[in-house]
PDB file of C-alpha atoms in Angstrom:
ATOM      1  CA  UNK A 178    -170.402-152.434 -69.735  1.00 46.00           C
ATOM      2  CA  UNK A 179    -170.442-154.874 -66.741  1.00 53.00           C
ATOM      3  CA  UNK A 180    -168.506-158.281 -67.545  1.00 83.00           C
ATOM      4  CA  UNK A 181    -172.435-159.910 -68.367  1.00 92.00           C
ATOM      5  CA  UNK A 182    -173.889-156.870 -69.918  1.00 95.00           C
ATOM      6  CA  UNK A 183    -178.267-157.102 -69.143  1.00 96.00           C
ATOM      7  CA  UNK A 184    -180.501-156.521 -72.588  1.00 97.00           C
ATOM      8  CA  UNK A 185    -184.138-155.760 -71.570  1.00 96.00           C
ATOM      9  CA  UNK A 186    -186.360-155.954 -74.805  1.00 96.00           C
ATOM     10  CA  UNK A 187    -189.911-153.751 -74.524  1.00 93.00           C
ATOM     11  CA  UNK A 188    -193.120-154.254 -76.542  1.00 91.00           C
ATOM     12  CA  UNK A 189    -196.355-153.136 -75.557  1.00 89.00           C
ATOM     13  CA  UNK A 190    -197.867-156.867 -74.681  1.00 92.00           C
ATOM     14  CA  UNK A 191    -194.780-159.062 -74.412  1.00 94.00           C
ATOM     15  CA  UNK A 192    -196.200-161.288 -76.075  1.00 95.00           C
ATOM     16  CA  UNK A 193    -194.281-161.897 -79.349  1.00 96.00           C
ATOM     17  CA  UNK A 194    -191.356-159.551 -80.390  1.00 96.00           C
ATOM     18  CA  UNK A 195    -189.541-158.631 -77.182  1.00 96.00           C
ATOM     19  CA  UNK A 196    -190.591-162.773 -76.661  1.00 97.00           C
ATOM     20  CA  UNK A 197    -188.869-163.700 -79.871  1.00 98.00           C
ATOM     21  CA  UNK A 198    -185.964-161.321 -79.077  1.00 98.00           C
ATOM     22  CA  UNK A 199    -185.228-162.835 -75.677  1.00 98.00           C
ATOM     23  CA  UNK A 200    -185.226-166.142 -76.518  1.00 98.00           C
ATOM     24  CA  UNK A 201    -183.328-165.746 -79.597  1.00 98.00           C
ATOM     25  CA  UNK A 202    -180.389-163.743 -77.507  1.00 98.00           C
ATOM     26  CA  UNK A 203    -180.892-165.672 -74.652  1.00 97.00           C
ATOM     27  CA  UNK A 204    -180.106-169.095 -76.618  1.00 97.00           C
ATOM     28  CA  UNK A 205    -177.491-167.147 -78.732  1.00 97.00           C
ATOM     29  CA  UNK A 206    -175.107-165.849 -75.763  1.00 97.00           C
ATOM     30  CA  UNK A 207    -174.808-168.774 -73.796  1.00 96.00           C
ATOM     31  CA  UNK A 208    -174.838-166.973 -70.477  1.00 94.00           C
ATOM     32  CA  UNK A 209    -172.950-164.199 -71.942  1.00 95.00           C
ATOM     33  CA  UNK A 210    -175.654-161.623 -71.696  1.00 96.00           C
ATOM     34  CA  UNK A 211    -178.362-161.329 -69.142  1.00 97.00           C
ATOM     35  CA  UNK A 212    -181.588-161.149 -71.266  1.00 98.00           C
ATOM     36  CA  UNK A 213    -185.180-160.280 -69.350  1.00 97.00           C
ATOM     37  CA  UNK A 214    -188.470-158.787 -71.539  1.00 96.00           C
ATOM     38  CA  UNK A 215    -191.696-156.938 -70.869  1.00 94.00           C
ATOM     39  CA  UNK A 216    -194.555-154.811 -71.448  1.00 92.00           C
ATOM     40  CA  UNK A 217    -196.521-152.008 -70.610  1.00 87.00           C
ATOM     41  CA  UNK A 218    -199.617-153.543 -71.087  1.00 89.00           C
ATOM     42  CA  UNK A 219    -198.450-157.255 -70.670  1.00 93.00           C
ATOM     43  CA  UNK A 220    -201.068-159.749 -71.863  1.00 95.00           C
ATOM     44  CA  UNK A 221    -202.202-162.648 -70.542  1.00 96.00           C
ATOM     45  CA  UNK A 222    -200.221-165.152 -72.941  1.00 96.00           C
ATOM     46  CA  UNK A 223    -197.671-165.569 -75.432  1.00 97.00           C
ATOM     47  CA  UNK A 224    -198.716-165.669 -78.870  1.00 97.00           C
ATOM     48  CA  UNK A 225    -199.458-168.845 -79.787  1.00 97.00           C
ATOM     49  CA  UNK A 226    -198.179-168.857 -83.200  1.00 98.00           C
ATOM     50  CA  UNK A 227    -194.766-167.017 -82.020  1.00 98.00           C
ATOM     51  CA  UNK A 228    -194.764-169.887 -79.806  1.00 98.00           C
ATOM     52  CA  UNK A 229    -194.901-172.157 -82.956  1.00 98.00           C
ATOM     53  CA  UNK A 230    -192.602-170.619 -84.932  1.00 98.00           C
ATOM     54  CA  UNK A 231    -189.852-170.756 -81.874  1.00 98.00           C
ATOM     55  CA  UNK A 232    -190.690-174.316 -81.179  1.00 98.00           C
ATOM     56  CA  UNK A 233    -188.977-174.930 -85.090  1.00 98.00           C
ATOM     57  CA  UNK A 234    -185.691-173.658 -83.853  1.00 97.00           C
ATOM     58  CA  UNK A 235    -185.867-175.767 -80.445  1.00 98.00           C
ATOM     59  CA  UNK A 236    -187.031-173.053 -78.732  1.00 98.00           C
ATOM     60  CA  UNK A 237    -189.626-173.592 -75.856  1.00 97.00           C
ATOM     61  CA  UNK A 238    -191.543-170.577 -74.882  1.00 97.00           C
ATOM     62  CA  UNK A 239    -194.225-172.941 -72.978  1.00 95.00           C
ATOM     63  CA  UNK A 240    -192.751-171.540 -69.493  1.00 95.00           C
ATOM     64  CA  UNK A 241    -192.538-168.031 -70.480  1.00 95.00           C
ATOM     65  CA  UNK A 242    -194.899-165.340 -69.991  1.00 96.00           C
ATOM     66  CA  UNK A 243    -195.695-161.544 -70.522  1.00 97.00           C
ATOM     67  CA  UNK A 244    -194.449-159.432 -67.578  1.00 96.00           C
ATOM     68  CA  UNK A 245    -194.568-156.194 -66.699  1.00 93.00           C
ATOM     69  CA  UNK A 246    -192.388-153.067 -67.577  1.00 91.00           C
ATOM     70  CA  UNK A 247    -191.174-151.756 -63.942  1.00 91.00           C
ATOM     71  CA  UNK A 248    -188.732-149.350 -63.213  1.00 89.00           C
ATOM     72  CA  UNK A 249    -186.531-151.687 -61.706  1.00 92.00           C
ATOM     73  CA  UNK A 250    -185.848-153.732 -64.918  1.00 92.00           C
ATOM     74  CA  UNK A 251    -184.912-150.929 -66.941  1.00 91.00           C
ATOM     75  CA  UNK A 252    -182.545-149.345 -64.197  1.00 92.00           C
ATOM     76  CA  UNK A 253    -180.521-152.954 -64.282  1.00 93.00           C
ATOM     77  CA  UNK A 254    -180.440-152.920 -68.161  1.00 95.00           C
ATOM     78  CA  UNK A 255    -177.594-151.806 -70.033  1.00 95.00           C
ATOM     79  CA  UNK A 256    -179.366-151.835 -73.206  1.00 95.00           C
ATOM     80  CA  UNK A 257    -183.351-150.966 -73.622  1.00 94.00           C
ATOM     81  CA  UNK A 258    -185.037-152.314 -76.705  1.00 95.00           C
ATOM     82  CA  UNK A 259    -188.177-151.243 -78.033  1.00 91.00           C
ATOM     83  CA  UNK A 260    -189.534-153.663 -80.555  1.00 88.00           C
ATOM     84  CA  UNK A 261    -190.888-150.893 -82.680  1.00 69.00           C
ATOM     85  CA  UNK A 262    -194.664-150.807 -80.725  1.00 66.00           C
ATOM     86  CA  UNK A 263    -194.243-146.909 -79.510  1.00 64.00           C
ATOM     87  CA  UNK A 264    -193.580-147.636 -76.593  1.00 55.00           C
ATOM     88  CA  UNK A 265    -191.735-145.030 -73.983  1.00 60.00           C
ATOM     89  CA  UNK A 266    -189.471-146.794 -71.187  1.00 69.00           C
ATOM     90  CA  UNK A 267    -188.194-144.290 -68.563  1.00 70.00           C
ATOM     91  CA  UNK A 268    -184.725-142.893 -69.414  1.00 76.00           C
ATOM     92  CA  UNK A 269    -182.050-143.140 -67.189  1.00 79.00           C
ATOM     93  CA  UNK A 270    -178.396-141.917 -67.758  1.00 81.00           C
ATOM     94  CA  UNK A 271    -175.472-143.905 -68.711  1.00 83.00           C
ATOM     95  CA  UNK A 272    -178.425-146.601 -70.891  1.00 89.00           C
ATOM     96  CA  UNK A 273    -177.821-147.536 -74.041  1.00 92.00           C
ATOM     97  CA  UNK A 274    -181.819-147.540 -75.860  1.00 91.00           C
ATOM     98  CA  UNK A 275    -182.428-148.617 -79.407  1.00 93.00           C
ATOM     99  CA  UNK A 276    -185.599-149.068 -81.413  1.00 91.00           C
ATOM    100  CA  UNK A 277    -186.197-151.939 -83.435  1.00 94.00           C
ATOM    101  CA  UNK A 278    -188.891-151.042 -86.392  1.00 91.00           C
ATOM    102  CA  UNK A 279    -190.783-154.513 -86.627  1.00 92.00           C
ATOM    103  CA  UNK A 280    -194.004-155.856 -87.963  1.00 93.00           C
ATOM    104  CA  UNK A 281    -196.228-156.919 -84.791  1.00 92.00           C
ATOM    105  CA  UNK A 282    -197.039-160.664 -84.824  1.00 95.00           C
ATOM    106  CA  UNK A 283    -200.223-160.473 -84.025  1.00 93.00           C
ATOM    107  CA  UNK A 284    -202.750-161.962 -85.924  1.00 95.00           C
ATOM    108  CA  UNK A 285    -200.716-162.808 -87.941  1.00 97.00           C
ATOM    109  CA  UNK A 286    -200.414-166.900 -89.407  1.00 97.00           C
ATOM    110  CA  UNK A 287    -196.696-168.879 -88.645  1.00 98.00           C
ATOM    111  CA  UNK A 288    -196.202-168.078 -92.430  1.00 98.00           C
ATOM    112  CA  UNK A 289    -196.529-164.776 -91.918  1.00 98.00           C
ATOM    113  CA  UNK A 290    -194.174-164.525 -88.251  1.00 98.00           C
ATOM    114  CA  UNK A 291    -191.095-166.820 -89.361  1.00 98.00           C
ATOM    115  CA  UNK A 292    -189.599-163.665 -92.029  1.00 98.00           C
ATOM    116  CA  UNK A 293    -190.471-161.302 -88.172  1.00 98.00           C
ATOM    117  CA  UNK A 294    -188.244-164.071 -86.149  1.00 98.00           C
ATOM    118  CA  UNK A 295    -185.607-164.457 -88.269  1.00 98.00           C
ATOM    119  CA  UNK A 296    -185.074-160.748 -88.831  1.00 98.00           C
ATOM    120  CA  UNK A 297    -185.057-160.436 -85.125  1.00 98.00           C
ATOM    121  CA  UNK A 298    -182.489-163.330 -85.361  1.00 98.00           C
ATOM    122  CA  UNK A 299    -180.386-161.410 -87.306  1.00 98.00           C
ATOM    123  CA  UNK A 300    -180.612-158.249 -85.302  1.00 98.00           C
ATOM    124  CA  UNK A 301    -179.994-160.226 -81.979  1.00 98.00           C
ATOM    125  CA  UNK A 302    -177.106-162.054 -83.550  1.00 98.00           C
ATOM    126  CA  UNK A 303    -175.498-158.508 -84.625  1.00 97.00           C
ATOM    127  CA  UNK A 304    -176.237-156.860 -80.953  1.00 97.00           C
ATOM    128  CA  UNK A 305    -174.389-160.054 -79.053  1.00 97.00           C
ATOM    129  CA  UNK A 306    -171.669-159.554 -81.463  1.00 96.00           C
ATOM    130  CA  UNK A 307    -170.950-156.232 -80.634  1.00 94.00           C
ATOM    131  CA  UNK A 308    -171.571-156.777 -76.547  1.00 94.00           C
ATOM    132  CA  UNK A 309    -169.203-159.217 -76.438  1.00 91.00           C
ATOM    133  CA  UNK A 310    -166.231-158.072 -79.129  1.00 84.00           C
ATOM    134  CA  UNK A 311    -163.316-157.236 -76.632  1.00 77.00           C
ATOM    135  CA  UNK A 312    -164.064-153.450 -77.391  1.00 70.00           C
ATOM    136  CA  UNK A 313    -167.185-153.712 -75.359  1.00 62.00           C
ATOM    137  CA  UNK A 314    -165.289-155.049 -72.633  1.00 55.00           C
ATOM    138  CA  UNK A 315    -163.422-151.710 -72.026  1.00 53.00           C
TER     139      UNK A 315
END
């Protein structure tokens, strides 16, 4: 791992999950991880009810938006995340890829998305633990 390892989480819209994901990790490491998320089929906006349910932890996602998966971004990750959606993200040697089974936010009420964020909170709390313990480091 590189001294600020680079997390890339995938979901077919980038729109919610991968969303949630980055922002949670993103807030969480503090600059200690280099976070970036995207989509295969990006849509045109965030969720606006993932955008709600961030907004109660002080999380903004009024700047963000869905970008695209491109080769590039996953050759600078050191960890690839699908968010559960199916999605395939080119494999390249020497990657670290994990899929993250998770209900899809869409359509779905604030009520129904806060027990999705904070089981991605855990998750993303549990991965930044174990890129930054001083075994990851060698």
């Amino acid at each position: 791992m590189p001294d600020v390892p680079e997390v890339l989480f995938v979901c077919v819209h980038n729109a919610g999950r991968s969303q949630m994901a980055a922002a949670l990790l993103d807030h969480h490491a503090r600059g200690r991880v280099h976070v970036r998320s995207a989509g295969s089929a990006p849509a045109d906006t965030i969720n606006p009810a993932v955008r709600e349910v961030m907004a109660e932890l002080g999380l903004d996602l009024s700047t963000e938006f869905p970008k695209p998966l491109t080769d590039d971004v996953v050759r600078a990750a050191d960890v690839v995340i699908s968010m559960g959606c199916g999605d395939a993200c080119p494999v390249y040697p020497g990657k670290r890829y994990l899929d993250w089974e998770l209900t899809d936010p869409a359509g779905k009420s604030p009520e129904e998305i806060r027990p999705i964020r904070d089981d991605i909170d855990a998750r993303v709390k549990a991965l930044l633990a174990e890129l930054t313990s001083p075994a990851a480091a060698q």
